[in-house]
Amino acid sequence: MRTASTTRTGTRGLVAIAAISALGLAACSGGGGGPQTGGASKLTNDKIVIGLLNDQSGVYKDLSGPNSAVAIQMAIDDYKAKHGDQAVAKTVEIVQADHQNKADVANSKAQEMYDRQNADLILDVPNSAAALAVATQAKAKKKLYINIGAGTTALTGAQCNKYTFHWAYDTAVLAKGTAGTIVGEGGKTWNIVYPDYAFGQDMNKSFSAEVKTAGGTVGQSIATPFPSDNFATFITKAGDGSPQVVGTMHAGGDLINFVKQYNQSELKGKSELAVGLMFITDIHSLGVDQFAGTQFTDAWYWNFDEQNRAWADKFTAKTQTRPSFAHAANYSAALNYLEAVQAAGTDDADTIVKSLEGKKINDFFLRNGEVRAADHNVTHDVYLAKVKTKDQVKEAWDYEEITKTVPAAQAYAAPDGSCKLS
Amino acid sequence: MGSFVQYTVQGLAAGGFYALAALGLAVIFGVLGVVNFSHGACYMLGAVGAAVLLDTTNLGFWPALLIVPLVLFVFGVLMERLLVRWLLQLDPLYNFLLTFGLTLLLVDLVKRRYGVSGLPYELPAGLEGNVTIGGLSLSAYQIFACLFSLAVCLLVWAVLTKTRVGMIVRAATEDSERTRALGINVTRWVTPVFGFGIALAGLAGVLAAPFRAITADMGSNFVIILFAVVVIGGLGSILGAVVGGFLVGLVEAYGQAYAPSFAQVVIFVLMAVVVLVRPAGLFGRAEVA
């Protein structure tokens, strides 16, 4: 018995060695006889590599995740279709990794992408802690990072750097849009409930400040453990002093728990519910009725106009689902990066950074967009949305009514001077 | 003072639900001696099952309350027959690892099929809104969930302690050799008990669907609280699960009210204190622990 199994292991070992040797040989010959472009290309490795680093298995998978790779591929296809033979980047590859919402994993994956997979650019990275880790790597490796998914203002504030851009939204924008508007409409007294970690604390700070600036008051800010299933008593506490508005800063599953239990509580109908950060996938998973009437700030909505819808239709044809703003932003960032490479004729990071700084962009995602040179925050028009009621919904994913376009200049505050690009 | 009473009532309401959710864990441990780590995943399957049933066949909450636990009973029977049984003679750690592995498998399968951001589910008709008594306000559904849970706990306790079936099951697990010698087919009883424990997890899941986020991960954190419930109450004790459920519900409500950032920590502080003072839990027997 033992002899037989030893022999089997031996055979298997041999096969493995043979396979590895074969792979090694293939790699050698591939490296030696690969395509030669005769030195005309100014691209490192003769190609562009875009790294997509995000949550591919956890709570943020649906709002960005693997479907963002589809969006980036659409950008690559559109770039190639536009430039044809004239394209500087003839080969563009996407490499993907799952950061599992852990900053340390994001850190090592970013390192691997920049160093070993020769990524010229890393995109997305939802989760603020993970995004800050990737920004640090971008600075150290002098390679580009365009953040889409993370909301922290630190990326364009105290922890900003020359190679990091912030494309879609941040917590300050959400606060300005949502809190500013609701206070303006008369919702002056607030209680805020937030999850007790970096993102929640940042949101609480931004919203509290914005409510006060707009002329309202925040009675109390209540921190909740993260993650949490049972919010019953927190909700009762949030009703203390009968505020006009209860603001929840939760995200993902916690947000759904909170809203379900809020809707069953005595507060429903007494205080207006404001949601700090909401993705269309949240409305989809909870059902439109539970959120009906809730106001929030959206960076982009697929059914806003013909231009958005046209892109969304192409996306849906490939994924069978409607895009979130993160999907659209990944497309926009990838395409604008490729166009910058096209214009510069090189993928040299410093050259690309210079060409992007101060650039005014108008595409289907960035309306009146500008890559701010001072802090690399990409400002653009954002939207105040109201969740439709069930009978207003005309088709699948038709959940939002855009009540107001917030012009870029109003949505984004001027840089506060804490960012020193270097 | 008014709000203190309100928090207490909320804690009790949550506690009733915790008791039911932990009951299956207690039954399986009490009868088979298996620490079923997949209890959270089965709870999740219950909630997901209710949502899928609604989506595909339009069967709502009330039919789901019956159908989903039945399906999970079959699942539990298969799980015991095909997997758990083979490890029963070994160190309990083996079954703990087996059920832990199963949890990972089930959660990822649900993620693959239904995504991560959750499934919609609404309140059953007639249980919307609030009940206000003397300035105290509670959601009608929360009261229903609590009372329903207590009724199920009582029923299970009665069956296990007051009926012949319960006696056989308890005898079979106390001393399976001697019970066999008395002409009783022990294995015939053990398998359905395991299935029943899994069905209870599914029942709790269906009950959770209207007021919790239905996601693949919903059981992953919840099962930790349930372990606290059964450890406080005493592993394997049904009364322990009920008392532990109420204690945890109350401690959590007071924590949320008076020390929000520590709302979950206080549960585990309570658990640590109980284990220090009574290692077998409040109602556990020393030999079980």
XYZ file of C-alpha atoms in Angstrom:
711
model
C 0.000 0.000 0.000
C 2.714 2.371 1.109
C 4.917 1.508 -1.841
C 2.102 2.105 -4.254
C 1.331 5.533 -2.869
C 5.003 6.514 -2.813
C 5.314 5.543 -6.432
C 2.221 7.525 -7.275
C 3.606 10.612 -5.548
C 6.840 10.087 -7.383
C 5.118 9.981 -10.734
C 3.076 13.024 -9.895
C 6.229 14.879 -8.849
C 7.872 14.013 -12.144
C 4.892 15.229 -14.106
C 4.942 18.480 -12.142
C 8.632 19.010 -12.801
C 8.108 18.314 -16.470
C 5.242 20.762 -16.616
C 7.204 23.489 -14.865
C 10.177 22.972 -17.159
C 7.894 23.179 -20.174
C 6.414 26.402 -18.878
C 9.874 27.803 -18.269
C 10.926 26.923 -21.810
C 7.812 28.501 -23.245
C 8.437 31.668 -21.270
C 12.048 31.867 -22.470
C 11.191 31.419 -26.089
C 8.258 33.825 -25.765
C 10.514 36.472 -24.272
C 13.137 36.075 -26.982
C 10.914 35.871 -29.979
C 8.124 38.215 -28.964
C 6.697 40.888 -31.211
C 9.153 43.615 -32.047
C 7.903 47.055 -32.855
C 11.221 48.277 -34.104
C 11.644 50.834 -31.333
C 8.802 53.022 -32.584
C 6.763 52.529 -29.414
C 7.556 54.630 -26.379
C 5.604 52.337 -24.112
C 7.319 50.288 -21.446
C 6.990 46.592 -22.465
C 5.301 47.816 -25.662
C 1.956 47.750 -23.956
C -0.299 49.415 -21.434
C -1.343 47.418 -18.393
C -4.329 48.627 -16.365
C -4.702 47.122 -12.909
C -8.199 46.844 -11.469
C -7.992 46.419 -7.707
C -11.291 46.156 -5.886
C -13.623 44.004 -3.823
C -14.419 40.946 -5.929
C -16.080 38.802 -3.272
C -17.390 40.945 -0.413
C -19.940 43.692 0.241
C -18.728 46.028 -2.507
C -18.589 43.388 -5.242
C -21.909 44.236 -6.896
C -21.450 48.005 -6.977
C -18.093 47.711 -8.762
C -16.258 44.362 -8.657
C -15.605 42.263 -11.775
C -18.112 44.267 -13.855
C -15.735 47.229 -13.681
C -13.330 45.145 -15.751
C -16.076 44.950 -18.379
C -16.394 48.742 -18.266
C -12.628 49.181 -18.636
C -12.585 46.742 -21.549
C -15.315 48.852 -23.191
C -13.016 51.877 -22.807
C -10.147 49.965 -24.408
C -12.359 48.856 -27.298
C -13.639 52.397 -27.851
C -10.101 53.760 -27.747
C -8.904 51.247 -30.320
C -11.926 51.779 -32.550
C -11.317 55.516 -32.516
C -7.598 55.489 -33.252
C -7.240 52.287 -35.263
C -3.746 52.015 -36.764
C -2.750 55.342 -35.237
C -3.217 54.047 -31.679
C -0.114 54.504 -29.570
C -1.259 51.753 -27.215
C -1.758 48.820 -29.560
C -1.867 46.304 -26.749
C -3.806 47.148 -23.607
C -4.192 44.534 -20.899
C -6.292 44.424 -17.761
C -5.052 42.665 -14.651
C -7.458 42.172 -11.750
C -7.146 41.437 -8.062
C -9.423 41.154 -5.030
C -8.350 43.262 -2.046
C -10.957 41.635 0.215
C -11.502 45.048 1.822
C -8.229 44.698 3.695
C -5.663 47.478 3.571
C -2.717 45.090 3.909
C -3.945 42.921 1.025
C -4.511 46.050 -1.094
C -1.003 47.179 -0.269
C 0.690 43.948 -1.367
C -1.550 43.526 -4.427
C -0.758 47.077 -5.554
C 2.930 46.380 -5.109
C 2.597 43.206 -7.162
C 0.661 45.008 -9.905
C 3.177 47.841 -10.235
C 6.332 45.723 -9.880
C 5.641 42.331 -11.359
C 2.660 42.794 -13.635
C 4.021 46.112 -14.950
C 0.759 47.975 -14.347
C 0.925 51.555 -15.620
C -2.239 52.484 -13.786
C -4.337 51.128 -10.921
C -8.051 51.854 -10.918
C -10.986 51.780 -8.472
C -10.094 50.488 -4.941
C -13.319 50.979 -2.963
C -12.765 51.077 0.807
C -10.921 54.129 2.112
C -8.253 52.316 4.122
C -7.338 50.180 1.099
C -7.297 53.246 -1.177
C -4.889 55.107 1.101
C -2.562 52.087 1.066
C -2.590 52.018 -2.749
C -1.956 55.779 -2.912
C 1.152 55.268 -0.783
C 2.376 52.589 -3.214
C 1.662 54.822 -6.210
C 3.795 57.535 -4.664
C 6.648 55.139 -3.880
C 6.631 53.474 -7.323
C 5.921 56.706 -9.219
C 3.041 55.092 -11.109
C -0.528 56.278 -11.560
C -3.495 55.522 -9.363
C -6.982 56.821 -10.146
C -9.368 56.251 -7.260
C -13.035 55.633 -8.034
C -14.613 53.644 -5.242
C -13.223 55.142 -2.035
C -14.785 58.227 -0.487
C -12.171 59.588 1.868
C -11.145 63.225 1.386
C -7.660 62.380 2.694
C -6.708 61.208 -0.835
C -6.860 64.791 -2.024
C -6.060 66.295 1.375
C -3.328 65.538 3.884
C -2.368 62.243 2.214
C -2.458 63.380 -1.416
C 0.430 62.796 -3.805
C 1.488 63.569 -7.344
C 0.468 60.212 -8.821
C -2.978 59.856 -7.233
C -6.236 61.194 -8.685
C -9.737 61.080 -7.214
C -12.279 60.631 -10.012
C -15.918 60.139 -8.960
C -17.003 61.454 -5.546
C -15.855 61.984 -1.978
C -17.541 62.308 1.412
C -17.454 66.121 1.238
C -19.375 66.068 -2.057
C -22.011 63.746 -0.613
C -22.405 66.004 2.411
C -22.637 69.196 0.375
C -25.195 67.743 -1.999
C -27.404 65.876 0.457
C -27.104 67.821 3.734
C -26.951 71.195 1.983
C -30.108 70.517 0.006
C -32.169 68.978 2.801
C -31.326 71.796 5.246
C -32.175 74.275 2.510
C -35.589 72.626 2.134
C -36.280 73.123 5.833
C -34.879 69.956 7.452
C -32.859 71.925 9.981
C -32.556 69.653 13.035
C -30.536 66.471 12.514
C -29.405 63.379 14.387
C -26.677 61.366 12.683
C -26.038 57.614 13.069
C -22.735 56.346 11.695
C -20.652 53.139 11.701
C -17.612 53.470 13.908
C -14.733 53.099 11.414
C -12.688 55.391 9.132
C -15.353 55.903 6.454
C -18.217 56.414 8.930
C -16.236 58.863 11.036
C -15.241 60.811 7.918
C -18.875 60.907 6.757
C -20.078 62.030 10.185
C -17.541 64.856 10.199
C -18.409 65.991 6.671
C -22.176 65.861 7.229
C -22.076 67.553 10.653
C -19.971 70.379 9.249
C -22.222 70.791 6.210
C -25.460 70.805 8.239
C -24.037 73.596 10.396
C -22.747 75.579 7.409
C -26.156 75.370 5.795
C -27.782 76.733 8.937
C -28.998 73.573 10.665
C -28.077 71.871 13.921
C -26.912 68.342 14.741
C -28.430 67.199 18.042
C -26.336 64.067 18.412
C -24.013 61.829 16.432
C -24.363 58.185 17.409
C -21.554 55.718 16.660
C -22.607 52.107 16.043
C -20.387 49.004 16.030
C -19.400 47.736 12.592
C -20.807 45.471 11.309
C -24.124 45.351 13.143
C -27.413 43.458 12.710
C -29.661 44.946 15.344
C -30.194 48.711 15.274
C -33.463 48.841 17.258
C -32.202 50.821 20.236
C -29.949 53.044 18.131
C -32.998 54.024 16.130
C -34.956 54.862 19.286
C -32.020 56.986 20.435
C -31.843 58.693 17.053
C -35.416 59.842 17.678
C -34.456 61.674 20.894
C -35.393 65.324 20.601
C -37.642 64.563 17.599
C -35.244 65.725 14.873
C -36.620 66.631 11.463
C -33.966 64.489 9.779
C -32.189 61.276 10.756
C -29.039 60.794 8.695
C -27.580 57.287 8.302
C -23.964 57.009 7.182
C -23.974 53.209 6.913
C -23.075 51.290 3.770
C -23.763 47.866 2.277
C -25.500 45.286 4.480
C -25.520 47.616 7.495
C -27.398 50.246 5.504
C -30.029 47.692 4.512
C -30.387 46.463 8.106
C -30.727 50.033 9.307
C -33.320 51.099 6.738
C -35.445 47.951 7.173
C -35.561 48.445 10.924
C -36.040 52.204 10.618
C -39.069 51.641 8.394
C -40.585 49.385 11.058
C -39.894 51.860 13.857
C -41.973 54.678 15.296
C -39.625 57.169 13.614
C -40.880 56.334 10.129
C -43.052 59.228 9.046
C -41.921 61.438 11.947
C -38.372 62.150 10.836
C -37.096 62.235 7.267
C -34.424 59.646 6.516
C -31.315 60.900 4.712
C -28.782 58.381 3.421
C -25.130 59.455 3.270
C -23.824 57.128 0.582
C -26.085 55.056 -1.584
C -25.408 53.018 -4.681
C -28.099 51.939 -7.093
C -27.283 48.346 -6.118
C -28.472 49.138 -2.568
C -31.879 50.229 -3.852
C -32.031 47.148 -6.046
C -31.309 44.777 -3.175
C -33.665 46.348 -0.630
C -36.500 47.019 -3.027
C -37.575 50.448 -4.165
C -40.481 50.685 -1.690
C -38.271 50.621 1.402
C -36.298 53.637 0.180
C -39.139 55.512 -1.556
C -38.723 59.274 -1.170
C -35.208 59.055 0.297
C -32.875 61.775 -0.971
C -29.206 61.216 -1.690
C -26.352 62.474 -3.848
C -25.428 60.421 -6.902
C -22.289 60.950 -8.972
C -23.973 59.582 -12.107
C -27.255 57.878 -13.001
C -27.681 55.559 -15.967
C -31.141 56.793 -16.952
C -30.416 60.529 -16.618
C -30.292 61.317 -20.341
C -29.812 59.733 -23.774
C -26.035 59.855 -23.572
C -25.935 57.963 -20.263
C -28.550 55.525 -21.418
C -26.718 54.719 -24.622
C -23.628 53.758 -22.677
C -25.669 51.873 -20.084
C -27.335 49.825 -22.845
C -23.951 48.742 -24.165
C -22.875 47.830 -20.636
C -26.081 45.905 -19.972
C -25.665 43.916 -23.173
C -22.433 42.538 -21.739
C -23.340 42.150 -18.062
C -27.161 41.732 -17.906
C -27.231 44.384 -15.195
C -27.432 48.171 -15.120
C -24.250 50.101 -14.285
C -23.592 51.875 -11.001
C -21.750 55.197 -11.065
C -18.556 53.303 -10.182
C -18.773 51.285 -13.417
C -19.230 54.437 -15.483
C -16.401 56.190 -13.653
C -14.017 53.296 -14.274
C -14.785 53.564 -17.990
C -14.295 57.315 -17.978
C -11.003 57.161 -16.058
C -9.595 54.384 -18.259
C -10.563 56.109 -21.495
C -9.183 59.485 -20.425
C -5.961 57.838 -19.353
C -5.599 56.120 -22.737
C -6.342 59.396 -24.522
C -3.644 61.070 -22.442
C -1.197 58.336 -23.486
C -2.286 58.846 -27.097
C -1.699 62.599 -26.917
C 1.645 62.286 -25.148
C 2.850 59.318 -27.207
C 4.266 57.726 -24.066
C 3.190 55.995 -20.861
C 5.761 57.830 -18.775
C 3.897 58.585 -15.533
C 5.291 62.079 -14.976
C 4.376 63.136 -18.509
C 0.848 61.748 -18.151
C 0.369 63.458 -14.774
C 1.427 66.756 -16.301
C -0.954 66.378 -19.227
C -3.876 65.471 -16.973
C -3.382 68.319 -14.496
C -5.792 71.149 -15.136
C -7.407 69.293 -18.028
C -11.050 70.091 -18.669
C -13.048 67.003 -19.583
C -16.583 66.598 -20.814
C -17.668 63.028 -21.349
C -20.805 61.109 -20.471
C -19.580 60.637 -16.915
C -17.733 63.875 -16.212
C -20.001 66.802 -17.062
C -18.089 70.072 -16.797
C -15.240 68.026 -15.408
C -11.842 69.334 -14.468
C -8.781 67.564 -13.128
C -7.866 70.051 -10.444
C -4.119 70.710 -10.577
C -3.875 71.784 -6.946
C -5.014 68.508 -5.321
C -5.871 66.092 -8.200
C -9.523 66.010 -7.250
C -11.550 65.540 -10.434
C -14.517 67.862 -10.065
C -17.725 67.508 -12.052
C -21.471 68.039 -11.841
C -23.206 65.683 -9.411
C -26.889 64.973 -8.939
C -29.434 65.094 -6.187
C -31.616 62.023 -6.518
C -34.876 60.914 -4.955
C -35.839 57.254 -4.858
C -39.012 56.617 -6.852
C -42.105 54.932 -5.472
C -43.046 51.537 -6.818
C -45.676 52.835 -9.257
C -43.255 55.391 -10.712
C -40.840 52.643 -11.742
C -41.257 51.920 -15.457
C -38.565 49.294 -16.058
C -35.954 47.279 -14.199
C -33.411 49.475 -12.366
C -35.474 52.617 -13.041
C -35.185 53.751 -9.428
C -34.070 57.368 -9.326
C -35.612 60.693 -10.093
C -32.909 63.330 -10.519
C -34.327 66.389 -8.817
C -31.383 68.707 -9.224
C -28.018 68.942 -10.947
C -25.448 70.318 -8.541
C -22.868 72.249 -10.625
C -19.250 71.233 -10.059
C -18.351 74.574 -8.502
C -21.026 74.119 -5.849
C -20.486 70.417 -5.279
C -16.763 70.666 -4.643
C -15.279 73.012 -2.065
C -12.031 74.779 -3.011
C -8.877 72.898 -1.912
C -8.270 73.560 1.790
C -4.516 73.797 1.379
C -3.746 70.586 3.285
C -2.586 68.858 0.105
C 1.059 69.267 -0.841
C 1.678 67.445 -4.103
C 5.130 66.009 -4.385
C -36.932 56.461 32.956
C -39.426 56.222 30.129
C -36.674 55.527 27.668
C -35.131 52.921 30.016
C -38.370 50.951 29.919
C -38.437 51.375 26.148
C -34.889 49.990 25.845
C -35.810 47.075 28.130
C -38.815 46.141 26.018
C -36.679 46.375 22.874
C -34.028 44.155 24.464
C -36.628 41.555 25.423
C -38.088 41.566 21.921
C -34.647 41.031 20.375
C -33.907 38.379 23.010
C -36.862 36.227 22.018
C -35.560 36.102 18.453
C -32.024 35.298 19.656
C -33.426 32.416 21.694
C -35.024 30.807 18.641
C -31.968 31.457 16.493
C -29.749 29.763 19.086
C -32.177 26.926 19.822
C -31.069 24.668 16.960
C -27.461 25.120 18.026
C -28.393 24.039 21.559
C -30.485 21.064 20.404
C -27.763 19.705 18.114
C -25.105 20.099 20.762
C -27.302 18.681 23.506
C -28.214 15.592 21.521
C -25.223 14.888 19.261
C -22.453 16.763 21.011
C -21.650 18.485 17.723
C -20.718 22.171 17.737
C -22.407 23.122 14.499
C -20.528 26.112 13.130
C -22.651 26.065 9.967
C -25.671 27.201 12.001
C -25.154 30.774 10.772
C -24.984 29.591 7.169
C -28.202 27.564 7.597
C -29.855 30.628 9.111
C -28.728 32.522 5.995
C -30.105 29.744 3.746
C -33.454 30.160 5.530
C -33.622 33.874 4.777
C -32.321 33.487 1.214
C -34.754 30.604 0.745
C -37.678 32.801 1.767
C -36.582 35.533 -0.650
C -36.073 33.083 -3.515
C -39.421 31.430 -2.831
C -41.104 34.819 -3.052
C -39.232 35.721 -6.213
C -39.761 32.486 -8.124
C -43.131 31.160 -6.959
C -44.642 34.262 -5.370
C -45.175 32.358 -2.135
C -44.952 34.876 0.696
C -43.927 34.879 4.327
C -46.503 32.475 5.811
C -45.953 29.571 3.389
C -42.206 30.184 3.651
C -42.395 29.732 7.400
C -43.395 26.116 6.717
C -41.723 25.234 3.410
C -38.231 26.581 4.028
C -37.670 24.736 7.347
C -38.900 21.524 5.678
C -36.360 21.901 2.876
C -33.630 22.609 5.400
C -34.700 19.562 7.399
C -33.958 17.424 4.351
C -30.686 19.286 3.886
C -29.800 18.617 7.531
C -30.625 14.918 7.211
C -28.373 14.626 4.167
C -25.631 16.549 5.932
C -25.779 14.177 8.914
C -25.975 11.013 6.830
C -23.250 11.933 4.358
C -20.807 13.927 6.469
C -21.325 14.561 10.170
C -22.000 10.930 11.105
C -18.553 9.742 10.023
C -16.830 12.078 12.427
C -19.068 11.539 15.467
C -16.680 9.031 17.047
C -13.724 11.386 16.773
C -12.751 14.464 18.748
C -15.563 17.104 18.529
C -13.053 19.403 16.871
C -13.357 17.394 13.652
C -17.034 18.132 13.253
C -16.411 21.739 14.203
C -13.914 22.000 11.343
C -16.221 20.134 8.975
C -19.124 22.496 9.650
C -16.798 25.492 9.431
C -15.708 24.317 5.983
C -19.325 23.797 4.982
C -20.071 27.374 6.045
C -17.441 28.767 3.687
C -18.774 26.590 0.890
C -22.433 27.548 1.402
C -21.701 31.269 1.730
C -19.625 31.328 -1.451
C -22.189 29.303 -3.397
C -24.923 31.767 -2.433
C -22.652 34.687 -3.353
C -21.977 33.126 -6.718
C -25.632 32.614 -7.468
C -27.266 35.654 -5.874
C -24.481 38.236 -5.588
C -23.440 40.024 -2.443
C -25.645 43.053 -2.115
C -28.705 41.198 -0.940
C -32.240 40.271 -1.864
C -35.403 42.289 -1.252
C -38.107 41.109 1.131
C -41.073 42.894 2.572
C -43.056 42.752 5.782
C -45.924 40.276 5.771
C -49.308 41.945 5.461
C -50.940 42.732 8.778
C -47.680 43.101 10.666
C -46.706 46.555 9.436
C -46.576 49.561 11.655
C -46.212 50.052 15.358
C -47.933 49.117 18.544
C -47.931 51.842 21.155
C -48.846 51.011 24.729
C -48.544 53.658 27.422
C -45.898 55.695 25.652
C -43.895 52.602 24.694
C -43.561 51.927 21.037
C -42.547 48.693 19.325
C -42.856 47.479 15.783
C -45.672 44.985 15.389
C -43.354 42.597 13.602
C -40.812 42.657 16.417
C -43.503 41.640 18.905
C -44.695 38.882 16.600
C -41.148 37.560 16.084
C -40.564 37.462 19.834
C -43.808 35.682 20.714
C -43.513 33.230 17.826
C -39.939 32.385 18.870
C -40.961 31.752 22.464
C -43.802 29.499 21.365
C -41.399 27.396 19.262
C -38.888 27.197 22.139
C -41.617 26.022 24.499
C -42.811 23.415 22.029
C -39.324 22.003 21.478
C -38.703 21.880 25.215
C -41.988 20.065 25.777
C -41.280 17.499 23.063
C -37.786 16.741 24.328
C -38.687 16.460 27.998
C -42.307 15.362 28.161
C -42.735 12.860 25.327
C -41.554 9.313 24.685
C -39.752 10.431 21.531
C -37.855 13.017 23.543
C -36.950 10.418 26.137
C -35.574 8.036 23.500
C -33.558 10.790 21.908
C -32.084 11.855 25.217
C -31.326 8.277 26.207
C -29.728 7.616 22.848
C -27.300 10.432 23.347
C -26.600 9.851 27.046
C -25.533 6.260 26.494
C -26.009 5.016 22.979
C -24.627 1.493 23.679
C -27.056 0.754 26.479
C -29.971 2.270 24.577
C -29.133 0.018 21.650
C -29.024 -2.953 23.973
C -32.600 -2.121 24.964
C -33.630 -2.652 21.369
C -33.832 0.926 20.216
C -32.484 1.932 16.843
C -30.320 4.853 17.910
C -29.212 6.025 14.489
C -32.824 6.268 13.403
C -33.310 9.008 15.986
C -30.062 10.900 15.768
C -30.388 11.823 12.101
C -33.814 13.502 12.372
C -32.670 15.457 15.430
C -29.797 16.898 13.433
C -32.156 17.715 10.584
C -34.519 19.312 13.077
C -31.739 21.533 14.470
C -30.893 22.707 10.948
C -34.598 23.311 10.250
C -34.745 25.538 13.348
C -31.865 27.606 11.966
C -33.812 27.940 8.714
C -36.948 28.951 10.592
C -35.017 31.714 12.350
C -33.726 32.797 8.938
C -37.246 33.103 7.508
C -38.261 35.076 10.585
C -35.266 37.377 10.059
C -35.995 38.052 6.378
C -38.413 40.965 6.895
C -36.156 42.936 9.248
C -32.599 41.984 8.407
C -30.462 42.410 5.286
C -30.651 39.157 3.308
C -27.099 38.600 2.153
C -24.765 35.634 1.914
C -22.791 37.054 4.828
C -25.736 37.647 7.135
C -24.990 34.580 9.248
C -21.243 35.065 9.505
C -21.350 37.658 12.268
C -24.660 36.568 13.685
C -23.423 33.072 14.512
C -20.843 34.594 16.848
C -23.592 36.271 18.872
C -25.479 32.962 18.887
C -22.453 31.189 20.286
C -22.361 33.809 23.030
C -26.046 33.057 23.710
C -25.544 29.304 24.091
C -22.303 29.640 26.037
C -23.962 32.024 28.497
C -27.038 29.807 28.788
C -25.087 26.583 28.932
C -24.266 24.501 25.858
C -26.990 22.039 25.042
C -29.607 23.457 27.373
C -32.855 24.687 25.852
C -33.790 26.763 28.889
C -30.233 28.083 28.740
C -30.707 29.202 25.128
C -33.872 31.070 26.066
C -32.424 32.767 29.140
C -29.150 33.437 27.285
C -31.135 34.939 24.406
C -32.964 37.364 26.678
C -29.804 38.295 28.575
C -27.927 39.017 25.365
C -30.873 40.980 23.965
C -31.077 43.126 27.093
C -27.342 43.685 27.407
C -27.180 44.645 23.736
C -30.072 47.109 24.052
C -28.569 48.773 27.148
C -25.186 48.826 25.446
C -26.666 50.521 22.366
C -28.436 53.033 24.582
C -25.744 53.937 27.086
C -22.420 52.953 25.519
C -23.087 52.808 21.761
C -19.521 52.102 20.672
C -19.343 49.129 23.031
C -22.761 47.643 22.233
C -21.275 44.388 20.961
C -18.326 44.188 23.309
C -20.586 44.100 26.377
C -22.150 40.864 25.105
C -18.786 39.166 25.150
C -17.825 40.714 28.470
C -20.981 39.125 29.864
C -19.976 35.836 28.259
C -16.496 35.989 29.788
C -17.902 36.730 33.231
C -20.386 33.850 33.033
C -17.703 31.411 31.892
C -15.399 32.527 34.727
C -18.072 32.089 37.381
C -19.915 29.082 35.933
C -17.774 27.381 33.284
C -20.709 25.222 32.133
C -22.923 28.254 31.582
C -25.993 29.256 33.573
C -27.983 26.080 32.906
C -25.349 23.720 31.572
C -24.342 20.468 33.216
C -20.708 20.215 34.221
C -20.125 16.960 32.321
C -21.388 18.490 29.099
C -18.974 21.357 29.361
